[in-house]
């Protein structure tokens, strides 16, 4: 008998938002359709529900219930890209994957014939859950026999569940609450008035009466729940990527000659993508060296494009910076493409005054010349010390700024990578405390101390932070370290 699995990523847009902002975990978080006071709350997490924030509220009403609310939009294009990425990942576990068109975050997989490969379907399903957890996604996986049954059980369950008999699957279906399924609210409320709250109670109603009273959608639901209507798996047919392969007659060590070969192969690749209605999002260069083996380089333009000149410029910058350590015997060009339609719609929707595309093109050139780690952004972390309260991570693309309204202006501090030790203060300072050289003059005012202490479990620390203003108006952020008995300057206020 064929086996099928349904994978559900509950509240998928909310999971994407929390993956994008891990520092928001623990706060009330909501996905809104518009970052405006009249925007509608679409998804909320448990802390938001505890604050009585519910889906369907206006953004302004939600903010009035919790000042700590974090909220943002999750564009459809971002959801589509995430669905495509999850599909690619799931194809490593099953050759046939079908993402739901109606509910992003729901996938069906063909589980037939996989038991001998993984030892059991329990191990196979657990491996999928672990794999998605590694990229920050929480999933529910149900392995069963029918499409609707696995879907309904996934929407109402948690973790991994494997059903070994068809009768067991049908029995488990009886307890699924109707409110967990994608049913029209009018039909669901009408059934609730009749005391019908679960699929088992729903199946005891006559199917013909349901069709006459509630229409075709409810009739089809009844047929699918009873097993009378069972749609087969309709997997995606992924299109093979456009690639090119060059086997050189002799090892090539000259970058210019290698660039000439790439220039002859790249335009046909872009033409092939254009015929598919796609644009290049990333180009992977796989070098096979004579003695050093394989080496990979990734070239990412600022935005999906078919402009060969722009891509060749990025390749030239990358190869000029990296140099060839050995003779190249073989070269592969592998493209990763996206459909540009949604991107074009995004461009038409809003045109900010700042040209983000130009900034992204500039950053792409920096990455191509200096490597992927050369463009980074700060991400808040839970470190105790100021220098440990953030970390640097690669920045793939600039996004539009979303400033939030602040009742109080925050001080902007320019932190030094490491606190700079200051010379010991003499017992007598006739000219005042010369903190930052003669040009800035002595310190005229000091605010503080603001104590940061702790770390006794590893290495005790006790810092007394102050804001010190010099005669020239420079405002420095300094601290006295009581453990090391010295003054340090940690940054400046702007």
XYZ file of C-alpha atoms in Angstrom:
494
model
C 0.000 0.000 0.000
C 1.289 3.489 -0.874
C 2.443 5.637 2.025
C 2.142 9.405 2.203
C 3.270 12.050 4.665
C 2.022 15.549 5.377
C 4.363 18.157 6.823
C 2.916 21.269 8.417
C 4.938 24.319 9.449
C 2.464 25.969 11.857
C 2.059 29.729 11.482
C 4.651 29.683 8.708
C 4.881 33.503 8.192
C 5.356 33.969 11.940
C 8.150 31.387 11.969
C 9.846 33.218 9.106
C 9.590 36.512 10.996
C 11.082 35.029 14.172
C 13.851 33.397 12.171
C 14.616 36.806 10.683
C 14.549 38.460 14.148
C 15.751 35.884 16.710
C 16.181 38.673 19.269
C 12.361 38.996 19.336
C 11.880 35.578 20.944
C 10.258 35.966 24.340
C 8.408 39.139 23.309
C 4.865 39.413 21.925
C 5.297 39.129 18.144
C 2.760 39.591 15.362
C 2.710 39.435 11.582
C 0.710 42.345 10.159
C -0.501 42.999 6.645
C 0.690 46.610 6.814
C 3.092 48.409 9.140
C 0.518 51.132 9.732
C -1.861 51.803 12.655
C -4.753 50.451 10.558
C -2.823 47.328 9.569
C -4.435 44.011 10.482
C -2.781 41.451 12.740
C -2.521 38.145 10.853
C -0.466 35.852 13.094
C 0.550 36.087 16.763
C 2.774 34.021 19.047
C 1.959 32.721 22.550
C 3.254 35.807 24.500
C 1.064 38.004 22.262
C -1.971 35.805 22.930
C -1.206 36.051 26.675
C -1.395 39.829 26.218
C -4.897 39.333 24.637
C -3.651 40.215 21.164
C -5.583 38.206 18.587
C -5.601 37.796 14.824
C -7.947 40.238 13.111
C -7.168 43.157 15.442
C -5.819 46.420 14.120
C -2.116 47.086 14.681
C -2.954 50.160 16.782
C -5.286 48.157 19.055
C -2.625 45.479 19.493
C -0.022 48.097 20.452
C -2.410 49.546 23.037
C -2.507 46.117 24.734
C 1.267 45.631 24.827
C 3.951 48.256 24.393
C 6.520 45.463 23.948
C 4.816 44.174 20.806
C 7.173 43.467 17.896
C 5.474 43.359 14.527
C 6.391 43.409 10.849
C 5.127 42.425 7.434
C 6.174 39.186 5.745
C 5.841 39.817 1.973
C 4.368 37.113 -0.246
C 7.601 37.036 -2.239
C 9.519 36.136 0.920
C 7.011 33.369 1.705
C 7.284 32.014 -1.853
C 11.076 31.953 -1.645
C 10.899 30.162 1.698
C 8.436 27.583 0.311
C 10.789 26.931 -2.628
C 13.759 26.575 -0.259
C 11.894 24.122 1.993
C 10.787 22.123 -1.079
C 14.401 21.823 -2.203
C 15.382 20.633 1.250
C 12.534 18.099 1.417
C 13.552 16.614 -1.942
C 16.663 15.356 -0.142
C 14.307 13.147 1.886
C 11.793 12.150 -0.784
C 11.872 12.358 -4.587
C 8.248 13.521 -4.763
C 7.249 16.680 -2.881
C 4.080 18.718 -3.316
C 3.787 22.136 -1.638
C 0.244 23.312 -0.985
C -0.878 26.196 -3.163
C -3.657 27.218 -0.771
C -1.749 27.028 2.520
C 1.957 28.029 2.405
C 3.819 25.879 4.893
C 1.938 22.635 4.134
C 3.745 19.942 2.108
C 2.963 16.374 1.094
C 5.708 13.828 0.528
C 5.780 10.402 -1.020
C 6.907 7.971 1.687
C 6.516 4.762 -0.335
C 9.549 2.515 -0.528
C 11.674 4.598 1.866
C 11.431 2.282 4.873
C 14.327 -0.005 3.814
C 16.566 3.048 3.273
C 16.004 4.567 6.702
C 15.227 1.472 8.790
C 11.711 2.693 9.600
C 9.341 5.461 8.638
C 9.610 6.755 12.209
C 13.333 7.379 11.652
C 12.651 8.944 8.247
C 10.023 11.357 9.648
C 12.186 12.213 12.673
C 15.063 13.003 10.303
C 12.879 15.490 8.411
C 11.837 17.223 11.623
C 15.453 17.445 12.785
C 16.614 18.763 9.417
C 14.055 21.583 9.433
C 14.768 22.351 13.073
C 18.390 22.962 12.079
C 17.279 25.901 9.922
C 15.010 27.316 12.619
C 11.657 25.862 11.533
C 9.291 23.897 13.738
C 7.396 21.160 11.888
C 4.662 18.591 12.437
C 5.088 15.389 10.409
C 2.350 12.759 10.043
C 2.932 9.598 8.003
C -0.210 7.784 6.931
C -2.092 6.528 3.923
C -4.430 9.246 2.650
C -3.817 12.850 1.685
C -6.627 14.469 3.670
C -6.171 12.249 6.729
C -2.476 13.096 7.087
C -3.264 16.780 6.533
C -6.010 16.884 9.196
C -3.868 15.014 11.737
C -0.880 17.277 11.051
C -2.996 20.414 11.574
C -4.226 19.113 14.941
C -1.061 17.427 16.261
C 2.522 18.063 17.276
C 5.873 16.482 16.560
C 6.129 13.252 14.567
C 3.369 10.689 14.230
C 3.457 7.511 12.135
C 0.291 5.515 11.516
C 0.889 1.867 10.644
C -2.669 0.772 9.725
C -5.302 2.475 7.589
C -7.940 1.693 10.219
C -5.775 3.400 12.852
C -5.599 6.493 10.651
C -9.383 6.621 10.149
C -9.963 6.170 13.877
C -7.554 9.017 14.770
C -9.372 11.264 12.319
C -12.567 11.148 14.377
C -11.180 13.412 17.122
C -9.801 16.192 14.884
C -11.500 19.523 15.783
C -13.111 21.268 12.820
C -11.669 24.600 13.951
C -8.149 23.347 13.131
C -9.034 22.836 9.458
C -9.287 25.403 6.671
C -13.096 25.569 6.608
C -15.134 28.626 5.682
C -15.995 30.400 8.979
C -19.716 30.539 8.058
C -19.929 26.744 7.629
C -17.875 26.107 10.759
C -20.115 28.387 12.871
C -23.272 26.825 11.434
C -22.039 23.327 12.272
C -21.069 24.490 15.773
C -24.683 25.590 16.372
C -25.698 21.989 15.606
C -23.191 20.693 18.153
C -20.812 19.447 15.444
C -17.260 20.258 16.516
C -15.157 17.304 15.349
C -14.664 15.339 12.154
C -16.231 12.262 13.774
C -19.426 14.195 14.499
C -19.298 15.697 11.025
C -19.019 12.265 9.373
C -22.168 11.071 11.124
C -24.194 13.656 9.186
C -25.704 12.504 5.850
C -23.516 13.603 2.944
C -26.427 14.505 0.664
C -27.931 16.751 3.310
C -24.595 18.515 3.727
C -24.410 19.169 0.008
C -27.903 20.683 -0.097
C -27.515 22.813 3.034
C -23.849 23.885 3.000
C -22.748 23.570 -0.617
C -20.050 21.785 -2.571
C -17.078 22.767 -0.359
C -18.587 21.125 2.734
C -19.736 18.148 0.627
C -16.176 17.601 -0.673
C -14.823 17.872 2.881
C -17.244 15.125 3.955
C -16.185 12.888 1.063
C -12.470 13.430 1.783
C -12.909 12.768 5.503
C -14.830 9.546 4.816
C -12.293 8.354 2.246
C -14.750 8.456 -0.652
C -12.665 11.175 -2.327
C -8.896 10.707 -2.147
C -6.738 12.977 -4.284
C -3.365 11.553 -5.305
C -0.024 13.211 -4.675
C 0.746 15.847 -7.305
C 4.501 16.440 -6.889
C 6.450 19.319 -8.351
C 8.548 18.603 -11.382
C 11.713 20.591 -10.655
C 13.407 21.948 -13.738
C 17.046 20.966 -14.119
C 19.376 23.943 -13.501
C 21.160 25.535 -16.435
C 24.854 24.631 -16.306
C 27.963 24.646 -18.462
C 31.112 22.577 -18.190
C 34.538 23.350 -19.606
C 37.300 20.736 -19.734
C 40.560 22.471 -20.588
C 43.228 20.892 -22.795
C 45.937 21.947 -20.369
C 45.879 23.462 -16.859
C 45.140 27.193 -17.061
C 46.832 29.605 -14.651
C 46.101 32.915 -16.377
C 43.027 34.761 -15.073
C 42.499 36.737 -18.293
C 42.387 33.627 -20.471
C 40.037 32.001 -17.963
C 37.801 35.089 -18.053
C 37.684 34.856 -21.842
C 36.429 31.267 -21.590
C 33.776 32.284 -19.056
C 32.683 35.166 -21.308
C 32.017 32.712 -24.135
C 29.928 30.377 -21.948
C 27.960 32.823 -19.791
C 25.698 34.503 -22.425
C 24.191 31.161 -23.630
C 23.379 30.320 -20.013
C 21.604 33.648 -19.536
C 19.745 33.176 -22.819
C 18.525 29.786 -21.608
C 17.281 31.347 -18.367
C 15.578 34.109 -20.328
C 13.710 31.547 -22.428
C 12.410 30.031 -19.197
C 11.247 33.438 -17.996
C 13.824 33.400 -15.186
C 16.697 35.584 -14.025
C 20.022 34.658 -12.491
C 20.057 34.907 -8.697
C 23.388 33.192 -8.064
C 26.229 31.769 -10.153
C 28.445 29.068 -8.729
C 31.903 28.554 -10.133
C 33.368 25.134 -9.479
C 37.113 24.919 -10.229
C 38.940 21.625 -10.434
C 42.655 22.342 -9.930
C 45.482 20.170 -11.143
C 46.890 19.402 -7.676
C 44.661 21.139 -5.129
C 41.372 19.470 -6.028
C 38.032 21.317 -6.127
C 37.251 24.889 -5.112
C 33.909 26.741 -5.190
C 33.120 30.418 -5.570
C 29.676 32.011 -5.394
C 28.746 35.157 -7.282
C 25.544 36.924 -6.216
C 24.398 40.039 -8.069
C 22.522 42.673 -6.099
C 19.231 41.540 -7.655
C 18.206 38.741 -10.042
C 19.424 39.775 -13.490
C 20.213 38.661 -17.045
C 22.855 41.346 -17.512
C 26.015 39.455 -18.566
C 28.210 42.536 -18.232
C 27.283 43.026 -14.578
C 27.941 39.360 -13.719
C 31.242 39.276 -15.599
C 32.401 42.331 -13.683
C 31.667 40.557 -10.390
C 33.491 37.410 -11.564
C 36.497 39.471 -12.629
C 36.602 41.188 -9.225
C 36.414 37.851 -7.417
C 39.097 36.145 -9.510
C 41.394 39.158 -9.403
C 41.190 39.224 -5.610
C 41.495 35.459 -5.090
C 44.165 34.681 -7.711
C 44.641 31.162 -9.014
C 46.770 29.021 -6.686
C 47.077 26.197 -9.220
C 46.323 25.307 -12.811
C 42.599 24.893 -13.588
C 41.771 21.670 -15.416
C 38.008 21.894 -15.353
C 35.411 24.590 -14.732
C 31.661 24.257 -14.030
C 29.183 27.124 -14.207
C 26.006 26.365 -12.232
C 23.124 28.832 -12.180
C 20.423 29.340 -9.580
C 17.496 31.241 -11.020
C 14.261 32.781 -9.796
C 11.139 34.013 -11.497
C 11.295 37.793 -11.619
C 7.547 38.466 -11.790
C 7.000 38.902 -8.069
C 10.121 41.008 -7.784
C 8.804 43.352 -10.465
C 5.507 43.680 -8.595
C 7.438 44.634 -5.458
C 9.291 47.334 -7.357
C 6.023 48.781 -8.615
C 4.475 48.759 -5.153
C 6.885 51.176 -3.501
C 9.752 53.408 -4.556
C 11.613 54.831 -1.521
C 13.753 57.918 -1.907
C 16.912 55.992 -1.062
C 18.055 53.754 -3.893
C 18.468 50.399 -2.206
C 19.203 48.680 -5.502
C 22.219 50.899 -6.074
C 23.413 50.191 -2.538
C 22.967 46.442 -3.051
C 24.909 46.599 -6.328
C 27.739 48.354 -4.517
C 27.727 45.747 -1.729
C 27.730 42.942 -4.310
C 30.902 44.401 -5.801
C 32.492 44.582 -2.341
C 31.590 40.928 -1.708
C 32.942 39.900 -5.084
C 36.236 41.682 -4.467
C 36.782 40.886 -0.775
C 34.705 37.749 -0.093
C 31.320 36.972 1.431
C 32.477 37.815 4.966
C 33.358 41.385 4.030
C 29.754 42.675 4.256
C 28.181 42.028 7.645
C 25.461 43.377 9.880
C 25.092 43.490 13.642
C 22.639 41.078 15.250
C 21.609 41.486 18.905
C 22.582 38.643 21.212
C 22.177 37.887 24.913
C 25.735 38.705 26.070
C 26.176 40.321 29.482
C 28.869 42.828 28.522
C 28.182 45.620 26.015
C 30.796 44.252 23.578
C 29.111 40.812 23.753
C 25.544 42.053 23.318
C 25.726 41.810 19.526
C 27.395 39.655 16.904
C 28.323 40.135 13.266
C 26.674 38.024 10.570
C 26.896 38.136 6.766
C 24.502 40.572 5.110
C 23.098 39.141 1.898
C 20.859 42.065 1.014
C 19.799 45.455 2.353
C 16.140 45.714 3.277
C 14.062 48.909 3.581
C 14.461 50.550 6.974
C 11.515 50.183 9.342
C 12.098 52.802 12.044
C 9.822 52.617 15.047
C 8.374 55.524 16.942
C 10.341 56.267 20.135
C 9.078 58.471 22.919
C 12.638 59.055 24.124
C 15.626 59.546 21.890
C 18.302 56.941 22.398
C 21.969 57.819 22.694
C 23.905 56.571 19.704
C 27.203 55.087 20.838
C 30.076 54.318 18.547
C 31.685 51.342 20.275
C 35.330 50.432 20.018
C 36.042 46.820 19.153
C 37.896 46.466 22.467
C 37.866 48.945 25.380
C 40.956 51.176 25.148
C 42.906 51.463 28.421
C 43.509 55.001 29.679
C 46.648 56.120 31.548
C 46.374 56.065 35.347
C 44.963 59.251 36.831
C 47.568 61.186 38.861
C 46.758 62.112 42.418
C 46.877 65.827 41.555
C 45.412 67.153 38.264
C 45.963 70.922 38.173
C 44.667 71.142 34.582
C 41.783 68.743 35.141
C 41.251 65.205 33.852
C 42.772 65.191 30.342
C 40.820 62.246 29.054
C 41.298 62.485 25.311
C 44.338 64.631 24.654
C 45.086 68.318 24.949
C 43.007 69.264 21.898
C 39.752 68.212 23.556
C 40.626 69.830 26.862
C 39.801 68.581 30.363
C 36.604 66.832 31.404
C 34.011 69.355 32.489
C 31.043 67.169 33.407
C 30.561 63.505 34.334
C 27.357 61.440 34.567
C 27.317 58.098 36.351
C 28.208 55.622 37.580
C 26.103 52.967 35.785
C 27.316 49.652 37.158
C 27.690 46.480 35.138
C 28.708 43.593 37.399
C 28.557 39.820 37.368
C 30.398 36.945 35.781
C 31.328 35.459 39.182
C 30.670 31.979 37.777
C 33.552 32.375 35.303
C 35.491 35.596 35.904
C 34.161 38.302 38.167
C 33.845 41.791 36.722
C 32.698 45.138 38.031
C 32.542 48.096 35.685
C 31.343 51.590 36.581
C 30.307 53.333 33.365
C 30.269 57.136 33.054
C 29.531 59.663 30.337
C 32.335 62.249 30.357
C 32.065 65.566 28.473
C 35.237 67.441 27.525
C 35.605 71.181 27.174
C 35.420 70.887 23.361
C 32.064 69.129 23.660
C 33.181 65.567 22.967
C 31.088 63.040 24.923
C 32.929 59.812 25.755
C 31.664 56.571 27.253
C 34.236 55.449 29.831
C 34.286 52.977 32.688
C 36.387 52.197 35.713
C 37.208 48.501 36.030
C 37.392 47.749 39.754
C 38.857 44.292 39.174
C 41.714 45.536 36.987
C 41.814 48.933 38.754
C 42.000 51.027 35.634
C 40.035 53.402 33.417
C 38.967 52.471 29.872
C 37.220 54.314 27.094
C 34.588 52.098 25.437
C 33.050 54.423 22.895
C 31.680 57.823 22.170
C 28.220 59.331 22.088
C 27.044 61.042 18.918
